[in-house]
Structures are given as structure tokens and as C-alpha cells.
Amino acid sequence: MKLNSLMRTFPILLAIFSLLSAEVAGIQEIKPPVTEKRTDQPMQSKQEFRIAGVVIDAETGAPINGAHILVAESGDGAISDRDGRFTISLKRSDLQMGQSESATESPESAVDKAKTSIGQCKPTIVPIKTAADQPETSFVPTTAAVGQPVAAVNQLEITLVVTHIGYQTRRLVVDNVNDIEQLTVSLVPAQVISEELIVTAGSQGRPFSALYSEERTRPVEDHLSAASGVHLVTRTNFARDPVVRGMRDHRLDVTLDGMRVTPACVDGMDPVTAYIETDNLQSIELNRGGMDELQMNGVPGGSVDFVMRRPELSTGWSGRSEIGFHTVSGQQVYQGSAGYGGEKWAVRSSGTYRNSGNLHAGGGLAITGSELEKGNLTTSVLFQPNESHQLTLRYIGDFAGRIGYPSLLMDTRRADAHIGGLRHLWRVNSGVLRKVETNLYLNRVAHWMDDYTRDVASREVMQNMYMPMYGETLTAGFSSEARLLSGSHLLSVELEAYRLEAFGDMKMIHIDPDVSEMYLLNLGDLTDRRVSLSAGYRYFGFENWIIGWNGRIEQGFYRLRDERAVATFRAEYPGLVEVEPEQTGYRLGLELERNFSERFAAGLKLNEGTRLPGHMELYGYYVYQPLDGFFYHGNPGLGTERSSQAELYLSMEGGESAWDGSLSVWVNRLNDFITGERVDALFKRYENLGRALLTGFEADLRVQLSPGWRAEGSASWVVGEHIELEEPLPMIPPLQGQMSLQRRGERFGVQGRLRWAAAQNRIAAQNSLEAATDRYLLWDLFVRFAPADGVRLQAGVENLLNRFYTDHLNVNSMPGPGRNVHLSLSYSF
Amino acid sequence: MFRSKQHFISAALAVFYLFTAISCSNDNDQNDGLAVVPDLFKLGELTGNGLTVEAYSEGPLTVGYHRIWFEVHRDGEQIERPEFSFAPMMHMEAHSHRSPFQSSGQERDPVHGLLETWAIFTMPSGSMGSWHLELTVSDPERGHEALEGDIQVGVDDSNRVITFLAENEERYVLTWIEPTEPVTGLNDLMVALHHRESMMNFPPVTEADIGFEPWMPSMDHGSSNNVDPTHQGNGFYEGAVNFNMTGDWELRFEIGLDGVDLGRHTFELEF
Ligand SMILES: [Cu+2]
């Protein structure tokens, strides 16, 4: 971080210095070069002129904040602001001096010069290519006299070097220099892959930092929990289920590298986090409320996308191994990967194995039945025949043995997931069309669970009954997104289609052998097919405003293929017109951002739309919900759920300051809210039931205290109420947050962290079984030590004081882990 | 899967009962040129005065309601409109009794082209006694002497009939007729209610209020959207039952008649 701020300040200082030196040199009057156009209007000629423009990501079109723009000839420079904008004021005198100098130099030395100046900002940047190698296509001066024939004698040429962390450096030769108001510079992401698992939220792409972000033996949820506005539903010591702004399940898109993976357990044991490991991932991209991105989600919660780690080109052989141990559960994790990166293709394979005993709560109480065992294998192959095309084939196989769920009635006996996909990235880099990314994928998840090891005679629900259950899903999908960029207009269009097949059934075997076995279908072999078209638009052309809109239309086609299930729903809903409905959803959004300065911006996002009911809501049958103790029946007659959201945010970028942070305040109103309506003492049915209102905020603040030390804090709060039922929504997290102080050095890092949550007394007392939870405050300490090249030792103590606590989103008030001493050792080559 | 298994068992049982029925009825090996009616189970036949009466049912008889078909022929030639009456009779050691039934079957059922009637067998045959289908048949066109006699039939036990003494000191017969082959989801529900006025007389009860609920005792829950049976004629009541899973079910009936509580009565069912 120290490096970063130095990097940011250096060119500014350089620019100031060079301006000053120009003044000192007293160069006053040099005749400006005259173009044909300008000879007609000689009054416009001036000796000072400016170059203004915007730096964007070549693939996403998103503005890049903090990019360095350097004029190689003069050393003038600027840093792009949060909208990617920059302005450089130049004096012809400086340039002509530079011109005369550089005219005598070879092109290589000019590059060397640029490299040197950048090198001081950031030594790790990828090598700069010569100007000749760079396509000129991103150079779009719109107000300058483009294409005008210029007399050679008047020609003034400058070279802009644009750099940013994580991007390939760009060198642009700009001839015929005059005032340029709109220069669009697109940077191509570098093939430099971070060791860290980066969690981002929103277009700012600000990473949330945890010292353990390089640890691959940690479950992915540990990384996810570092982001504010994300909470996790916990059912055991495994596979915690993300909740964003109080929205989960069918109200949140959780995807793996853009691929939809459908959980197979009807009881929620296997959210997508059950089938991935940290080593599979490169980053986690959050889209809170579905308003941060150009692509719009069909759900009000937004999305969590786990971006998979890609093999790296041109790296030769590489490998990494890590072992980890957690005392709180006796969990051992073994992880290893190997890869080869050639010039045009690369491959990477990795495996992770976990084996854990019982988790212990604070104070030492063992949470019996929380052990687990599982393995995960990943292979990706990347093929890049040229700069424009990249194909990535990836496969994840995840195989779980017994996983105990002390908070549920049952345990996982076995779970298998096979997830495969092919991604094609086409970087067009010319014309209006910038990028086309296409995904084709197929995955199958199978899940077996039972309660054979439980004492069924002494429980209240389904007493004296064993209930082995099986679930299976098959999801196949296609998506293709095109990004178009023209001047300040950025447009994204995406077509998505996917098809889900799901089946689930259960037996009920009474402990009295005279009672005959019972059988029912939880999911009667259904298909849920969706087609959607979405588009997003942003306009960057106004001085201090960004405006944009999003739109999406989606069609859902549902089939219930087992006739027993059809008969069941016909019997359950005698007035039902259509068991296999077709439904249409839409969503529209508006975005407005105002920049008050380089650092401060405020924005407003609005969206409104409908969500199609999910397959569990339509066709789940007899599904036990531990949250309220009811068995839920799906309802094929459900209509769409409408939501209207608004978000107001303030953002403070770091720039040269040590402070940055953001604050988002949001409100989400849901009409025709899909929830369970009580039928009798045992059953609920999904219905479009009135209105719900959620509101809350997320805030975070970072301070660079000194070059080595950094302090961070974040907090989030959600409040939810069902208006007609006149009580709080269940499973809403209380006010909570984190504070951390860390020092990251090359060899040694240390972080102290404080996690806290307020008490949650707003509970759905009538319509659920949830209990109020107390406030808690937990101390964590992490250290990282690199004794030798490639060797890394990480250690930590979480819940240092061994407090007994319960997070509000822990199902059935399962206590959180007690003191956990954690150790991991990794070696990479 | 279980459905085909059940079919297999029924088929095996049918074969078994066919042998039993043949051995205890006084038929003469069905060699008079008439083909056995397809899909029906032959209960037996009675011959005399030049007439032959054949009796059929859908399957081996069990305690409960059964449709019964007759065919009358002379020298292998079908008699289109025979004069015909029928009554089931249970002969026990000390006494005999009838059960609810429909006496005459003048209408030919369109599917089989046979004379159709029905009877409710209220108890199984065996050591307690034996069931006989008492018949009186004549050919009105020829005016010959009527054929009188009976066909003895075997009736296996089942739980489809409840004979009970109500608070009003009267006896009633409650028969569960449908569903015969229950499926997951909504099923037709049919019961019959008869008043046992005497050992020989069982008039239908047409005014009863029947409340109904299916129940799964092992799970301690019922299901929704069941329809209480209402009277459709002749003591038969129709409603609907919803089975939301397979397993052990109870069909619970609560019967009232002119303000008199006839009590709660439960049939057990497994599928
Ligand atoms: Cu499960």
C-alpha cells in the first residue's frame, strides 16, 4: 500500500517539478504549430494546451481509477480519477525541447526513459512494448482535428505512457498535438495473477484485506466474510451460505465463474460454497443489490460470483503446496497444485483434501456431529492462439463423504459434484465492439443425506422416523456478453439461457418395522428453463456526471415431469390452472453519479423489477425448514415477486490521501413477497404474501497510518419487516462490523482484527422459531512470515478470548467456533 | 415400481383364487362353448332346467363391495332378457344372514354386455360360514320353470367393511369402496352406508352427514383438500381423498344422521 501511494504521488511531483523548471527556464514564446484548420482560426493557437481523456478497462469498459498517464517527452503526468478521467496541461516549449531531444534518440531509448520513470512507480509492472507493437485503436481523439493532413514542419509528437497495476502498460504516440478533450485509453488486463484471493464489491473494485488472503487451505467463506454487506448462514462447520443485504436462496445469484450451479440438497446443506475451494478461485466479485454491474441480475439480492483461477501463460512449470491445521475442530487441510504455462497454452491442476473432527464452541463445548471429510479436484486448460482469442476449459470435481449438520435433522452421507465449462474470450480491440465473452457449461450435483446416526426416538420433529433423502440437479447453460464502446458510450448486451433439472425424494422408515415405509417426492423431476436478455449502458461524456441504465427481460419455462408430483400439486391446489406455468420477469435500473472532486463522488441507483419464482418455491414438496419448524410445499401457481430498490452512496477515493472509504444506504421494497403461509400446525405453502421492506447500510473506511501500517473498519446493518404480518423478517443480521490494524511487510505481516455484532432482538417471533441473539465481540490475531523464497508460514488465533457466542444467522442457534489456533505452511516454486 | 409389483401379486392371487373358486363351485369346467368373459373373474355357474347361469366379478371376492355380473344361456345361446333375481346369503351354523345388495340386474353393462348388479360382503367365508349367491332365473320368452339355486363363493377377509352399533342402538354397515388402487395425489373416495334393520334387510342410509379426514398416524398429520363424501343415491357417498405420500394411512369418517352421532370409524390403508 505504501508502494501504491508513492506510485500515485510520484508522477504528480514529477509534473509539478517539470512545470516549475519550465517556469524557471523562462521559456515564454514559442510559436505553436499550425494545422490547416488552425490557420483559419489563428486565435485558437496557444502555447499551453491540455490533453484530457479517460482510461478504461479494455475488457469491461469500466473506468480505471488511479492509472498513471505520463508524457514521455516532458515528464508531465496525471493520475486518472475514479471515473478514469485525467487532464494534463502541457507547454509547447517543453515538448519541443523534448521533441528535439527525442528526435536524436533511438525509439528504444525513448521507451527506456518511459520505463525508468514508471519503474519508480511500480517495479513489478510488465515490460513495456515499443510503440510500434501497440495497436493505435484505442486512441480516439474526438475533438482534435483527426485525420487532417498536417504539414510535417508543424508536427509535434508526444508519447503517452499509461500504466496501472494489474494491466499491461500502454504506449500511445499522439501526433498533431492540440487540445484533446476526449482521449480514450483502454488498458488490457495483465496476465499477472495474484497470489491473493481478492474480494471486490462494486465497480470500484476495492479489495477487502485480510492477512490470510493468500491462504488456500481456508474455506472460501472466510474470504467472503471480509466483505461488508455479506453475511453467512451457518448450518455446520462447512459450506456457509452467502446472504447479501438480507437476501439469500432464490433472491441471490451465486455463480461459479459465471456458471450457475444448483444445490441438490432440498434442506440447504449444499450452497455453491460446498463445492469450491479457495485454491479454485482468483477472486470473488460481489454485486450488492444487483446494481453494481452492467449486467443486471434477475434477483433483488444481486450476485456473488466466484471467479476461478486461470492457468498462466509463459510461466513454465510451477507448483504450490499448502497444509493447514485448525485446533478448534482438529481440521487438517492438504492442498497442492501444479501447472505449466507455455506460450499459447497453459494448464493447471490442483487438489484439496479436508478432514475435520467436531467443532468446539467458545468455552470448549464440543458441537458433536459436526465432523466432515471431503476432497476437491480442479483442472483448467487455457489456450490462447493469439492476442484476440482465449479459450479456457475448466473442471471441478468435488467429493464429500460424511458431513455432520448438528443444526439440522440430518447429515450428508455423500455428495458429488462435477462442474465443467468452456469459456471463450474474444478481445476485439478495434471498432465499436470491444469484447465478447461466451460461456458454455454443464454441471451435475448429487447429494445423499440421512439421519441413521441420530437418535430419532427422542426428537420432536418426525419422531421415530429415519428419513434418507436423495437429491440431484443437472444444470446446463450458455451465456454470451458483448461490450461495445464508442466515444463515451459504453454498452453491454448479454444473452443467457440455462436449463435446470432437479429431482429429490425421501423415504420415511419407522423404527417400528410393522409400520410400512413411506415415500414422497420432494422435487418431482422438474425442469426450469430460462432465457434472458439484458443490457447495460453508461455514458461518461459529461464533465462530472456518469449516467446509465440497465434493463433485463427474462422468460421462465417450467416442467414437472413425474406424474405423481403433478397429482400431488393438483391435489394440494385444487384451483390450480397451470402446474407448468410460463412466466416473464423484467428489471430496469437507473444510475447517476456525480463527482465533486477527484476523490469525492456521490451516486444514486434505482432499480425495479420482478423475480421469477425459483424451483423450490414452485415445486419443492414437504421440505422441512428448520427456521420455523414447518414443512413447506411449493406452489406452481406463484406469481413473480416485485422489488423496488434504491441506493445512495458516497465514495471517497484514496488518491494522494491516506484515507478512503465509502458509505451506501439502501432500501429494498418487495411486493408479492414469496414466503410461507401457514396451512395448519405442520405445513406452510409458498404464496405471494404481501409486502416486505428492507433497509440498511454498509460503510467502510481505510487509513494508511504510516507506510507500513494500515487500519480498516467496516460496518453493515440490515433491518427487515414484513408489513402485513407486522413483524420483522426472519434471519436478518444485526448491526455488525470489523476493525483491523495490519502491517504488511515483505517477510513479515501481522494483523489484529476485531469482529463485533450487536444483539438481534428483532426476530420473527410469530412466524419462525428463531431466537434472539446476544451481542459479541471477538479478537483475532494473524501473522505471516516468509522465511525463505516461496515458503510462507501463516498462523493465527481467532476468537482469542474463547468467547461463547452465536451469530444470528447460525441455524438453530448453533454456537460459533471457540478459540481457534490456526497454522498453515505453504511452499511454491 | 411398487405398482407393478402389486399387479404381480394380484395376478398371483387371482390364479390361486381361480383354483379355489373352481374347486368349491359346482361348475362343469366351462366347456359349454361360451368363452370366459375377458378381464373378469368367474365366480361359478349354476345349471338346471336347461338354463345355465354364470357369475362373474372383477376379481376374487373379499369382504367389501363387489360388482357382480351374470350371464344366462340356454344350450349355449344367450338369453337377452332373462327374469332374474339375486341375493347374497351367509349360512352360518346357528343362523343365516344377508348383506347389502342390489337384487336384479336387468341392465346390461356396456363394457362386458353382462347383467350387472352388486353386493357387499360383510364378513369372510370360512369356518364361520359360507357365502352363497342365491339365484332365481327364468326365460320369459319360453315360460319354462324357473331355475333356483345358489353358487357358493369364497370371500376373503379385508378391512373394507365396518359393522357397528351406534348410540341409537341401531346397527349400520359402513363400506369403503374407493379408492381401490390409491395413488399419490387426489383420489376418488366412495363409501356406502346401510342400516341393518334385520338380518335380512339392509336399506341404504341416504341422509347421513359424513365428515372425512385421512391421517398418517406414524407422521401425525393428514393432508389438505380432501372432500367430505356426499350422498349420490342408494346409500352411496362420494368425495375425494388426497394422499401426499405413500405409506400407512387411516381414512377417518365421522358420521351423523338426523342429529344422532353415529360415531367415528376408521379404515386403515397402506400403499
Ligand atoms: Cu441434504
Short mmCIF file of N, CA, C and O and ligand atoms in Angstrom, two decimals, chain A residues 264-270 408 410-412 447-449 469, ligand 1:
data_model
loop_
_atom_site.label_atom_id
_atom_site.label_comp_id
_atom_site.label_asym_id
_atom_site.label_seq_id
_atom_site.Cartn_x
_atom_site.Cartn_y
_atom_site.Cartn_z
N ALA A 264 -28.19 -29.45 -4.68
CA ALA A 264 -29.05 -30.63 -4.83
C ALA A 264 -29.77 -30.99 -3.55
O ALA A 264 -30.68 -31.79 -3.55
N CYS A 265 -29.35 -30.40 -2.43
CA CYS A 265 -29.98 -30.74 -1.16
C CYS A 265 -31.17 -29.81 -0.95
O CYS A 265 -31.02 -28.59 -0.98
N VAL A 266 -32.33 -30.40 -0.72
CA VAL A 266 -33.51 -29.56 -0.51
C VAL A 266 -33.49 -28.87 0.85
O VAL A 266 -34.25 -27.94 1.09
N ASP A 267 -32.60 -29.32 1.73
CA ASP A 267 -32.52 -28.72 3.06
C ASP A 267 -31.44 -27.65 3.16
O ASP A 267 -31.11 -27.20 4.25
N GLY A 268 -30.86 -27.28 2.06
CA GLY A 268 -29.89 -26.20 2.07
C GLY A 268 -28.51 -26.56 2.58
O GLY A 268 -27.74 -25.69 2.97
N MET A 269 -28.19 -27.86 2.57
CA MET A 269 -26.86 -28.24 3.06
C MET A 269 -25.75 -27.85 2.10
O MET A 269 -24.61 -27.73 2.50
N ASP A 270 -26.09 -27.72 0.85
CA ASP A 270 -25.03 -27.54 -0.14
C ASP A 270 -25.18 -26.29 -0.99
O ASP A 270 -25.42 -26.37 -2.19
N LEU A 408 -29.25 -29.35 11.87
CA LEU A 408 -30.35 -29.87 11.04
C LEU A 408 -30.73 -31.26 11.54
O LEU A 408 -30.13 -31.81 12.45
N MET A 410 -30.59 -33.92 9.74
CA MET A 410 -29.86 -34.95 9.02
C MET A 410 -28.43 -34.58 8.75
O MET A 410 -28.02 -33.45 8.96
N ASP A 411 -27.68 -35.56 8.26
CA ASP A 411 -26.29 -35.33 7.89
C ASP A 411 -26.08 -35.75 6.44
O ASP A 411 -26.77 -36.63 5.94
N THR A 412 -25.11 -35.12 5.82
CA THR A 412 -24.74 -35.54 4.46
C THR A 412 -24.03 -36.88 4.56
O THR A 412 -23.11 -37.04 5.38
N HIS A 447 -26.59 -35.64 -4.12
CA HIS A 447 -26.50 -35.44 -2.68
C HIS A 447 -27.32 -36.50 -1.95
O HIS A 447 -28.50 -36.68 -2.23
N TRP A 448 -26.66 -37.19 -1.03
CA TRP A 448 -27.35 -38.18 -0.22
C TRP A 448 -27.29 -37.74 1.24
O TRP A 448 -26.23 -37.35 1.72
N MET A 449 -28.40 -37.80 1.91
CA MET A 449 -28.36 -37.48 3.34
C MET A 449 -29.30 -38.41 4.10
O MET A 449 -30.24 -38.98 3.55
N MET A 469 -32.72 -39.23 2.30
CA MET A 469 -33.14 -38.39 1.17
C MET A 469 -32.06 -38.38 0.11
O MET A 469 -30.88 -38.48 0.40
CU CU C 1 -29.05 -32.58 2.46
#
